Structures are given as structure tokens and as C-alpha cells.
Coordinates of C-alpha atoms in Angstrom, one line a residue:
M1445 CA -78.9 77.7 -48.7
M1446 CA -76.2 77.6 -46.0
G1447 CA -73.0 76.0 -47.0
P1448 CA -71.1 73.3 -45.0
R1449 CA -69.1 74.1 -41.9
Q1450 CA -65.5 75.1 -42.7
E1451 CA -63.1 72.7 -41.1
A1452 CA -59.3 72.4 -41.5
Q1453 CA -58.4 69.2 -43.2
A1454 CA -54.8 68.2 -43.5
A1455 CA -53.7 67.4 -47.1
L1456 CA -51.0 65.1 -48.1
F1457 CA -49.6 67.5 -50.8
Y1458 CA -49.8 71.3 -51.1
Q1459 CA -49.1 73.5 -54.1
F1460 CA -48.1 76.8 -52.6
S1461 CA -46.1 79.8 -53.9
L1462 CA -45.1 82.8 -51.8
E1463 CA -44.9 84.8 -54.9
D1464 CA -48.6 84.4 -55.5
H1465 CA -49.6 85.5 -52.0
V1466 CA -47.7 88.7 -51.7
P1467 CA -49.8 91.6 -53.1
Q1468 CA -48.4 93.3 -56.2
D1469 CA -48.6 96.7 -54.5
H1470 CA -46.9 95.7 -51.3
L1471 CA -44.2 98.1 -50.1
L1472 CA -41.6 95.4 -49.9
R1473 CA -42.0 94.6 -53.6
S1474 CA -41.1 98.2 -54.5
I1475 CA -38.2 98.2 -52.0
D1476 CA -36.8 94.9 -53.3
Q1477 CA -36.3 96.2 -56.8
F1478 CA -33.9 98.9 -55.4
L1479 CA -32.1 96.8 -52.8
D1480 CA -28.8 95.5 -54.1
L1481 CA -27.0 93.1 -51.7
S1482 CA -25.1 91.2 -54.4
D1483 CA -21.6 92.2 -53.1
I1484 CA -22.3 91.8 -49.4
R1485 CA -20.7 88.3 -49.2
Q1486 CA -17.6 89.4 -50.9
Y1487 CA -17.5 92.6 -48.8
L1488 CA -17.6 90.5 -45.6
A1489 CA -15.4 87.6 -46.8
E1490 CA -12.3 88.5 -44.8
F1491 CA -14.3 88.8 -41.6
Y1492 CA -15.4 85.1 -41.7
S1493 CA -13.3 82.1 -40.7
H1494 CA -12.4 79.6 -43.4
T1495 CA -13.2 76.7 -41.1
G1496 CA -16.0 75.8 -38.7
R1497 CA -19.7 75.5 -39.0
P1498 CA -21.4 77.6 -41.8
S1499 CA -22.9 80.8 -40.6
V1500 CA -26.3 82.4 -41.1
D1501 CA -26.4 84.2 -44.5
P1502 CA -25.5 87.9 -43.8
E1503 CA -27.9 88.9 -46.6
L1504 CA -30.7 87.3 -44.7
L1505 CA -29.8 89.3 -41.5
I1506 CA -29.6 92.6 -43.4
R1507 CA -33.0 91.9 -45.1
M1508 CA -34.6 91.1 -41.7
L1509 CA -33.1 94.3 -40.1
L1510 CA -34.4 96.4 -43.0
V1511 CA -37.9 94.9 -42.5
G1512 CA -37.8 95.8 -38.8
Y1513 CA -36.7 99.4 -39.5
C1514 CA -39.1 99.9 -42.5
F1515 CA -42.1 98.8 -40.5
G1516 CA -41.1 100.1 -37.0
I1517 CA -40.5 96.7 -35.4
R1518 CA -38.0 97.8 -32.7
S1519 CA -37.6 94.5 -30.9
E1520 CA -35.4 91.8 -32.6
R1521 CA -37.3 89.1 -30.7
R1522 CA -40.6 90.4 -32.2
L1523 CA -38.9 90.8 -35.6
C1524 CA -38.1 87.1 -35.6
E1525 CA -41.7 86.3 -34.7
E1526 CA -43.1 88.6 -37.4
V1527 CA -40.8 87.2 -40.1
H1528 CA -41.9 83.7 -39.1
L1529 CA -45.6 84.5 -39.4
N1530 CA -45.8 87.1 -42.2
L1531 CA -45.7 85.8 -45.8
A1532 CA -44.5 89.1 -47.3
Y1533 CA -41.6 89.3 -44.8
R1534 CA -40.6 85.7 -45.7
W1535 CA -40.8 86.5 -49.4
F1536 CA -38.6 89.6 -48.9
C1537 CA -36.1 87.7 -46.8
R1538 CA -35.9 84.8 -49.4
L1539 CA -37.3 82.3 -46.9
D1540 CA -39.5 79.5 -47.9
L1541 CA -42.3 78.2 -45.7
S1542 CA -40.2 75.5 -44.3
D1543 CA -37.1 77.6 -43.7
R1544 CA -36.2 78.4 -40.1
V1545 CA -35.9 82.0 -39.0
P1546 CA -32.5 82.9 -37.3
D1547 CA -32.5 83.3 -33.5
H1548 CA -32.6 86.9 -32.2
S1549 CA -29.2 86.4 -30.6
T1550 CA -27.6 86.1 -34.0
F1551 CA -28.1 89.8 -34.6
S1552 CA -26.2 90.9 -31.5
K1553 CA -23.3 88.5 -32.3
N1554 CA -22.9 89.9 -35.8
R1555 CA -23.6 93.5 -35.0
H1556 CA -21.0 93.7 -32.3
G1557 CA -18.5 91.7 -34.4
R1558 CA -18.1 91.7 -38.1
F1559 CA -20.8 94.2 -39.0
R1560 CA -19.1 97.0 -37.0
E1561 CA -15.5 95.9 -37.8
S1562 CA -16.3 96.0 -41.6
E1563 CA -18.6 99.1 -41.3
L1564 CA -21.2 97.1 -43.3
L1565 CA -24.1 99.4 -42.3
R1566 CA -22.3 102.5 -43.6
H1567 CA -21.6 100.5 -46.8
L1568 CA -25.2 99.6 -47.1
F1569 CA -26.4 103.2 -46.5
E1570 CA -23.9 104.6 -49.1
T1571 CA -25.0 101.9 -51.6
T1572 CA -28.6 103.1 -51.2
V1573 CA -27.6 106.7 -51.7
A1574 CA -25.7 105.8 -54.8
R1575 CA -28.9 104.2 -56.1
C1576 CA -30.9 107.3 -55.4
I1577 CA -28.3 109.3 -57.4
T1578 CA -28.5 106.8 -60.3
E1579 CA -32.3 107.2 -60.4
G1580 CA -32.0 111.0 -60.7
L1581 CA -33.3 111.9 -57.2
V1582 CA -30.2 113.9 -56.2
S1583 CA -28.8 117.0 -58.0
G1584 CA -26.4 117.9 -55.2
Q1585 CA -27.0 121.7 -55.7
R1586 CA -29.1 122.4 -52.6
M1587 CA -28.5 120.6 -49.3
A1588 CA -30.1 121.0 -45.9
I1589 CA -28.8 120.0 -42.5
D1590 CA -30.3 119.6 -39.1
A1591 CA -30.2 117.5 -36.0
S1592 CA -32.8 115.8 -33.8
L1593 CA -32.7 114.5 -30.3
I1594 CA -33.2 110.8 -29.9
E1595 CA -33.6 109.5 -26.3
A1596 CA -30.8 107.2 -25.2
N1597 CA -31.4 103.9 -23.4
A1598 CA -30.5 105.4 -20.0
N1599 CA -32.2 107.0 -17.1
K1600 CA -31.4 109.5 -14.3
Q1601 CA -31.8 106.9 -11.5
N1602 CA -28.6 105.2 -12.8
S1603 CA -26.4 108.3 -13.1
T1604 CA -23.8 110.3 -11.3
P1605 CA -23.5 114.1 -10.8
K1606 CA -20.6 115.7 -12.7
E1607 CA -18.7 116.6 -9.5
D1608 CA -18.6 112.9 -8.6
W1609 CA -17.8 111.5 -12.1
D1610 CA -14.2 110.5 -12.8
A1611 CA -13.6 108.9 -16.2
A1612 CA -9.9 108.3 -15.3
S1613 CA -10.9 105.9 -12.5
I1614 CA -12.7 103.5 -15.0
D1615 CA -10.9 100.2 -15.7
P1616 CA -11.5 99.5 -19.5
T1617 CA -10.7 95.8 -19.1
D1618 CA -13.6 95.3 -16.6
A1619 CA -16.1 97.8 -18.2
P1620 CA -19.2 97.0 -20.4
R1621 CA -19.0 97.7 -24.1
A1622 CA -20.9 101.0 -24.0
I1623 CA -18.4 102.4 -21.4
R1624 CA -15.4 101.2 -23.4
E1625 CA -16.8 103.1 -26.4
Y1626 CA -17.2 106.2 -24.2
L1627 CA -13.6 106.0 -23.2
D1628 CA -12.5 105.6 -26.9
T1629 CA -14.5 108.7 -28.0
L1630 CA -13.3 111.1 -25.3
D1631 CA -11.0 112.8 -27.7
E1632 CA -13.3 112.8 -30.7
A1633 CA -14.9 116.1 -31.9
A1634 CA -18.3 114.5 -32.1
F1635 CA -18.3 113.4 -28.5
G1636 CA -15.9 114.1 -25.6
A1637 CA -13.9 116.8 -27.3
A1638 CA -16.9 118.8 -28.5
S1639 CA -17.0 120.9 -25.4
E1640 CA -15.0 121.3 -22.2
V1641 CA -18.2 121.8 -20.2
Q1642 CA -19.2 118.6 -18.4
P1643 CA -22.8 117.5 -18.4
K1644 CA -24.8 117.9 -15.2
F1645 CA -25.3 114.1 -14.9
T1646 CA -23.5 111.1 -16.5
S1647 CA -25.2 107.8 -17.1
H1648 CA -23.6 104.6 -15.7
S1649 CA -25.0 102.5 -18.5
D1650 CA -24.3 104.9 -21.4
P1651 CA -21.9 107.6 -20.3
A1652 CA -21.4 109.0 -23.9
S1653 CA -25.1 110.1 -24.0
Q1654 CA -25.8 113.8 -23.1
W1655 CA -28.0 115.0 -20.3
T1656 CA -30.1 117.6 -21.9
A1657 CA -33.3 119.7 -21.3
A1658 CA -33.4 121.1 -24.9
R1659 CA -37.1 120.3 -25.3
K1660 CA -38.0 122.7 -22.6
G1661 CA -39.4 119.8 -20.5
P1662 CA -38.0 117.1 -18.2
A1663 CA -34.3 116.5 -18.9
F1664 CA -33.2 113.2 -20.3
F1665 CA -30.2 111.4 -21.8
S1666 CA -29.9 111.6 -25.6
Y1667 CA -27.9 111.4 -28.7
S1668 CA -28.2 113.7 -31.7
D1669 CA -29.1 112.3 -35.1
N1670 CA -27.6 114.6 -37.8
Y1671 CA -29.0 114.5 -41.3
L1672 CA -27.5 116.0 -44.5
I1673 CA -30.2 115.8 -47.2
D1674 CA -30.6 116.9 -50.8
T1675 CA -33.7 119.1 -51.0
D1676 CA -34.8 117.9 -54.5
H1677 CA -36.6 114.8 -53.2
G1678 CA -35.5 114.8 -49.5
V1679 CA -32.9 112.0 -50.0
I1680 CA -30.6 111.5 -47.0
L1681 CA -27.1 111.9 -48.2
D1682 CA -25.3 111.3 -44.9
V1683 CA -26.0 110.7 -41.3
E1684 CA -23.8 111.1 -38.2
A1685 CA -24.4 110.4 -34.5
T1686 CA -23.1 113.0 -32.0
R1687 CA -23.5 114.3 -28.5
S1688 CA -26.6 116.5 -28.1
I1689 CA -24.8 119.8 -27.9
R1690 CA -24.6 122.6 -30.5
Q1691 CA -20.8 122.4 -31.0
A1692 CA -20.9 118.7 -31.8
E1693 CA -24.0 119.1 -34.1
V1694 CA -22.4 122.0 -36.0
G1695 CA -19.1 120.2 -36.2
S1696 CA -20.8 117.2 -37.9
T1697 CA -21.7 119.5 -40.8
K1698 CA -18.0 119.6 -41.9
T1699 CA -17.6 115.8 -41.5
M1700 CA -20.6 115.0 -43.6
L1701 CA -19.9 117.5 -46.4
K1702 CA -16.4 116.2 -46.7
R1703 CA -17.5 112.6 -46.7
V1704 CA -20.2 113.3 -49.4
K1705 CA -17.6 115.1 -51.5
A1706 CA -15.1 112.2 -51.2
K1707 CA -17.7 109.4 -51.8
F1708 CA -20.1 110.8 -54.4
D1709 CA -18.2 113.9 -55.6
L1710 CA -21.2 116.2 -54.6
H1711 CA -20.4 119.8 -53.8
P1712 CA -23.5 121.9 -53.0
E1713 CA -24.1 125.4 -54.4
R1714 CA -25.9 126.3 -51.1
I1715 CA -26.4 124.8 -47.6
I1716 CA -29.6 125.4 -45.7
A1717 CA -29.8 125.3 -41.9
D1718 CA -31.2 127.0 -38.8
T1719 CA -29.6 129.7 -36.6
A1720 CA -27.6 127.1 -34.6
Y1721 CA -25.4 126.7 -37.6
G1722 CA -25.0 130.4 -38.2
T1723 CA -21.8 131.0 -36.1
G1724 CA -18.9 132.9 -37.5
P1725 CA -16.4 130.0 -37.9
M1726 CA -19.1 127.8 -39.6
L1727 CA -20.1 130.5 -42.0
G1728 CA -16.4 131.3 -42.7
W1729 CA -15.7 127.6 -43.4
L1730 CA -18.6 127.5 -45.9
V1731 CA -17.7 130.7 -47.7
E1732 CA -14.1 129.6 -48.1
R1733 CA -15.4 126.6 -50.0
K1734 CA -17.7 128.6 -52.2
I1735 CA -20.9 127.3 -50.6
A1736 CA -23.6 129.9 -50.2
P1737 CA -24.8 129.9 -46.5
H1738 CA -28.6 130.1 -46.5
I1739 CA -28.5 130.3 -42.8
P1740 CA -29.7 132.9 -40.3
V1741 CA -26.7 134.6 -38.6
F1742 CA -26.1 133.7 -35.0
D1743 CA -25.8 137.3 -33.8
K1744 CA -25.9 138.7 -30.3
S1745 CA -24.9 142.2 -31.1
G1746 CA -28.4 143.6 -30.9
R1747 CA -29.5 146.0 -28.2
N1748 CA -32.8 146.2 -26.4
D1749 CA -32.5 149.7 -25.0
G1750 CA -33.4 151.5 -28.2
T1751 CA -29.8 152.7 -29.0
W1752 CA -28.0 152.2 -32.3
T1753 CA -26.9 148.6 -32.9
R1754 CA -23.9 147.5 -35.0
A1755 CA -26.2 147.2 -38.0
D1756 CA -26.7 150.9 -38.0
F1757 CA -23.0 151.5 -38.5
E1758 CA -21.5 151.2 -42.0
W1759 CA -18.4 149.1 -42.6
D1760 CA -15.6 150.7 -44.6
A1761 CA -13.4 147.7 -45.6
E1762 CA -10.9 149.8 -47.6
N1763 CA -10.0 151.9 -44.5
D1764 CA -10.7 149.2 -41.9
Q1765 CA -13.2 151.3 -40.0
Y1766 CA -16.8 151.7 -39.1
V1767 CA -18.7 154.9 -39.9
C1768 CA -21.5 156.0 -37.6
P1769 CA -24.8 157.5 -38.8
E1770 CA -23.3 161.0 -38.0
G1771 CA -20.4 160.3 -40.3
H1772 CA -17.7 159.8 -37.7
A1773 CA -15.1 157.1 -37.9
L1774 CA -14.6 154.3 -35.4
K1775 CA -11.1 152.8 -35.8
Q1776 CA -9.2 149.9 -34.3
F1777 CA -5.8 151.6 -34.4
R1778 CA -5.0 155.3 -34.9
R1779 CA -1.2 154.9 -35.4
N1780 CA 1.2 152.5 -37.0
Y1781 CA 3.1 150.2 -34.6
S1782 CA 6.8 149.6 -35.1
D1783 CA 6.5 146.5 -33.1
P1784 CA 4.4 143.9 -35.1
N1785 CA 3.3 142.2 -31.9
R1786 CA 1.4 145.3 -30.8
G1787 CA -0.5 145.7 -34.0
P1788 CA -3.6 143.8 -35.4
T1789 CA -3.2 140.1 -35.4
G1790 CA -6.2 139.2 -37.6
K1791 CA -7.4 136.6 -35.1
G1792 CA -10.3 136.6 -32.6
T1793 CA -12.3 139.8 -32.0
A1794 CA -11.3 143.3 -33.1
R1795 CA -12.6 146.4 -31.2
Y1796 CA -13.3 149.7 -32.9
R1797 CA -13.6 152.9 -31.0
A1798 CA -14.6 156.5 -31.8
L1799 CA -12.7 159.5 -30.4
K1800 CA -13.9 160.6 -27.0
E1801 CA -13.9 164.3 -27.9
V1802 CA -16.0 163.5 -30.9
C1803 CA -18.6 161.5 -29.0
Q1804 CA -18.9 164.0 -26.1
V1805 CA -20.1 166.8 -28.5
C1806 CA -22.1 164.6 -30.8
P1807 CA -25.8 165.6 -31.0
S1808 CA -26.8 161.9 -31.3
K1809 CA -25.0 160.7 -28.2
S1810 CA -28.2 159.8 -26.4
K1811 CA -29.1 157.4 -29.3
C1812 CA -25.6 156.0 -29.5
C1813 CA -23.8 155.7 -26.2
P1814 CA -25.8 157.5 -23.4
N1815 CA -24.0 155.7 -20.6
A1816 CA -20.4 155.6 -22.0
D1817 CA -17.8 158.2 -22.9
T1818 CA -17.3 156.8 -26.3
R1819 CA -18.9 154.2 -28.6
K1820 CA -17.2 150.9 -29.1
I1821 CA -18.0 148.2 -31.7
T1822 CA -16.6 144.7 -31.9
R1823 CA -16.0 142.8 -35.1
E1824 CA -15.6 139.1 -35.3
E1825 CA -12.9 137.3 -37.2
H1826 CA -15.4 135.9 -39.7
E1827 CA -17.5 139.0 -40.0
D1828 CA -17.2 139.1 -43.8
A1829 CA -18.7 135.7 -44.0
R1830 CA -21.5 136.7 -41.6
Q1831 CA -22.2 139.7 -43.9
V1832 CA -22.4 137.4 -46.9
A1833 CA -25.1 135.4 -45.0
R1834 CA -27.0 138.6 -44.1
D1835 CA -27.0 139.7 -47.7
I1836 CA -28.3 136.3 -48.8
A1837 CA -31.1 136.6 -46.2
K1838 CA -32.5 139.6 -48.1
T1839 CA -33.0 137.6 -51.4
R1840 CA -36.0 135.6 -52.6
Q1841 CA -33.9 132.5 -53.0
Y1842 CA -33.4 132.6 -49.2
D1843 CA -37.2 132.6 -48.6
I1844 CA -37.4 129.5 -50.9
S1845 CA -34.6 127.8 -48.9
M1846 CA -36.3 128.4 -45.6
K1847 CA -39.3 126.5 -47.0
L1848 CA -37.1 123.7 -48.3
R1849 CA -35.6 123.3 -44.9
K1850 CA -38.8 121.9 -43.6
K1851 CA -38.0 118.7 -45.6
V1852 CA -35.3 117.7 -43.2
E1853 CA -37.7 118.3 -40.3
M1854 CA -40.3 116.2 -42.0
L1855 CA -37.8 113.3 -42.2
F1856 CA -37.2 113.5 -38.4
A1857 CA -41.0 113.5 -37.9
H1858 CA -41.3 110.4 -40.1
L1859 CA -38.4 108.8 -38.3
K1860 CA -40.0 109.1 -34.9
R1861 CA -43.7 108.7 -35.7
I1862 CA -43.7 106.1 -38.5
L1863 CA -40.5 104.2 -38.0
G1864 CA -40.8 104.5 -34.2
L1865 CA -37.3 105.6 -33.5
G1866 CA -38.1 107.9 -30.6
R1867 CA -35.8 106.0 -28.2
L1868 CA -32.7 104.0 -28.9
R1869 CA -32.4 100.3 -28.0
L1870 CA -28.6 100.0 -28.4
R1871 CA -26.1 101.8 -26.1
G1872 CA -22.9 103.6 -26.8
P1873 CA -21.8 105.8 -29.8
C1874 CA -21.5 102.7 -32.0
G1875 CA -25.0 101.5 -31.1
A1876 CA -26.5 105.0 -31.8
N1877 CA -24.6 105.1 -35.1
D1878 CA -25.9 101.7 -36.2
E1879 CA -29.5 102.6 -35.5
F1880 CA -29.2 105.9 -37.3
L1881 CA -27.6 104.3 -40.3
L1882 CA -30.2 101.6 -40.6
A1883 CA -33.1 104.1 -40.1
A1884 CA -31.7 106.4 -42.8
T1885 CA -31.3 103.5 -45.2
A1886 CA -34.9 102.5 -44.6
Q1887 CA -36.1 106.0 -45.2
N1888 CA -34.2 106.3 -48.5
L1889 CA -35.5 102.9 -49.6
R1890 CA -39.1 103.9 -48.8
K1891 CA -38.5 107.1 -50.7
L1892 CA -37.4 105.1 -53.8
A1893 CA -40.4 102.8 -53.4
K1894 CA -42.8 105.7 -53.2
I1895 CA -41.5 107.5 -56.3
F1896 CA -40.9 104.3 -58.4
P1897 CA -43.4 101.7 -57.2
A1898 CA -43.1 98.1 -58.5
P1899 CA -44.9 97.5 -61.8
Q1900 CA -48.3 95.9 -61.4
Q1901 CA -48.7 92.4 -62.9
T1902 CA -52.1 90.9 -63.8
R1903 CA -52.8 87.8 -62.0
K1904 CA -53.7 84.6 -63.9
A1905 CA -57.3 83.5 -63.5

């Protein structure tokens, strides 16, 4: 028979427990067992006043932000609504049913103030990485690095061409926060000092972002999110925000490797990356530090006319010369200079030449230098390191490394598709850095939760 109509009836007393209404297999239960915020109040103590009205608990703000980044809730207004309505979110944030959710403006006030001044988000990220190391997810032997473009909160309609842009005319005292941050980073290697070439357009709202068409489509303003990961389980060891140009992205490699060494005492046996990182200076820097570069060499010495390339010539390090396939020597200098300023300097690019009389009568001249009197070959300053990378590329371990490199690309795909970070909300280098740190923290916590899920408890009947 049909039961009675269900009607809401107010009761005088309720017996309700959030603990009983959050599923045992919920993602936040697994994340909660690895999230340690016990020291956050002590860490921020000096950034709070000793008088005045009590503030919102900083642990609550961090927990709410992590909920937003773990579940792709990009808007802080919507985040406050979701935490107000969702029981699992309330449980994770340690809010009872009757507790008020902080206003969305509280996040902005703390982010632009004490959170950035104390570098709290960097501290939170490094605490999560330390937990991953403790749980045995990081060996530190094989690391991979890559960068991905994240669209900035700017558009072309509100921009100026490079010939009309003058940073010196900006008054910092009357400028918005993002423009002041731009002026502060003009001399930093990750931003203004990364390249002398000025971008085609500069945004008025976020001038530190880079105008780029790297995706082979319509150009846009962006920042680069740089990840350094351990390839064992794809744990993010460090993250850095830079301009979206190759020089800044490659330069961030040194910054992150030094920081990981100083913070966690991790020194990789090899580093895995794509061709953009295979420049001579970068390879030389890695080889000097006994790090094997599993990186394709950035080499433009190839020829497309069918003649012999530099790879066809044998390098004789003992005599400082190249030997052509016909057995003739190409030397940089053929006499000793009494004036040291005229001799080899060991810097920049060296040029090696064969004798003209030898090349003119050589039977293979048509294969070597058909349009020149003599064959010339250039050798870069870090050519020895480049050769180390070429030799590594012939090994089986290199093939394995190229497959492992996909892990960092998968993390960027997860960042954009699952966490929804395809476009930044915050402006300026500090805003980009904040978002990248929180997203990387969320990804590491989700990684821990996936590998070590919370133990299932049987519910009482």
C-alpha cells in the first residue's frame, strides 16, 4: 500500500553528527589524514596584531582554499556557498552546522597581506612535499621538468603596442597592485630580465604577463607554470611562475634544483626534459653538477642540402681539432701567439677551418663545401656537455626517460582539465605564484589520497 505523504516537520531537538554523514571513501577523508596545519598559527603569529578584534582562523581559510583547488571551484564567492551547503566540505573545514562561513573578502585581505608577507603558501606546499618524502613516494634520483602556459587575466583590448609602452613613466604610488609587482620584477631573471626583447603587446591590467602565440593559434597573455617532479610517483617537488618565454622557463630549472637541494637535500642522478632545455649553457650547468642530462640537444648545426654536417666530423680533443671523413684536420689556430690576447679565450664560439689548398684538391669537396673555398666548423663553449647529452641519447635508459617525461605532461593535463586552472583569476607575478602553489599542493594531496586512501570503517547498525 502507498505510504503517507512525506512532509517536513520541525523538531525541537536534533541528534546530528557530520562525522556520520561524510562517506568513508570520500576524497577529503583521505586528504585530511595527510594535511598537517598544526604549526600554521605559530608560523603566522608575528604577522597578527596583539590587540583588536579576533581574526578568522587562518587554518579555516587554508582548508577552504584547498577544497576549492582540489575540486576545481575557482570562484571564492562560489567556494563560500559550497562550503556552506556541502556537509563534507564543512567536516573538512572543521565547521559545525551552526558555524558561519567566512565572507569571500576575507581571502583577499589575507592573501595580499600576511599570507604573501610570510610566504605561507610556499610553506604549505613544502610541508606537503615533505610528507610525500616521508611516505616513500620520492627517491630524488630521477626528476623531470617542464612548463605549461596558463592564460592570464588580461586581454588584448586593454593593451599597448611595444613601441608605445614606457615603464619608466609609471608612477608606482598611483598604480594598481599588479603594476607595482611588474615594476618590482623588471630586474628578476624569471620576468623582466629574462630577455631584452620586448613583447609585441603589454597588458594594462597585468603588464608582467607575456603576449604569446606559442600554441600556434590566436595569441594571448599568459604566465608559465614550471614543475619539477620526481618521476617515481609524479610528486611535484617544486613550482615556479615565470614569463612565457624559453629563457625564463629554462632559467627556472636552476632555481628549483637549488631550492630542492637546500630544502630537502635532494640531488638527482638525472634530469629529464624536452629540447627547449637542451641549450649548451643549461647542459653545461647540469654536467658540472654531476647531473646526467636526459635531454635532446638543442642543435641547429644540421644541413638540409645533403652535404656533411658537423656530426660527420670527428672531434680530436687531445689536439684541439676536427678531423674530416677524408682524414684532414680542421684547426682553430695554426701557430702559437706571443700575445695572449690574440689566442683562444675559451669563451663563446670557436671556429675551426681546413687549409684552402687541401680543400681545393679534395675529391669529396662536392659533399663537404661545394660553394665555399674551405670548410669551416663552429664549436660552442659547452660542446663537451652537449656531446655528453648526445651519448646519453643513444642508451636504453634515455628511451625510458622519454616515457617518464610524460608524467609531468599528465600533471599539466590534470591541472587544466580536472582542477580547472586553464586561466588565472589573480593578477601579477605574486598572484600567479599563489595560484600555482595552491594547485600544486592540491595535486600532491590528491596523489597521497589516491595511493594511501583512508581506512574504511564499518558503520554501526
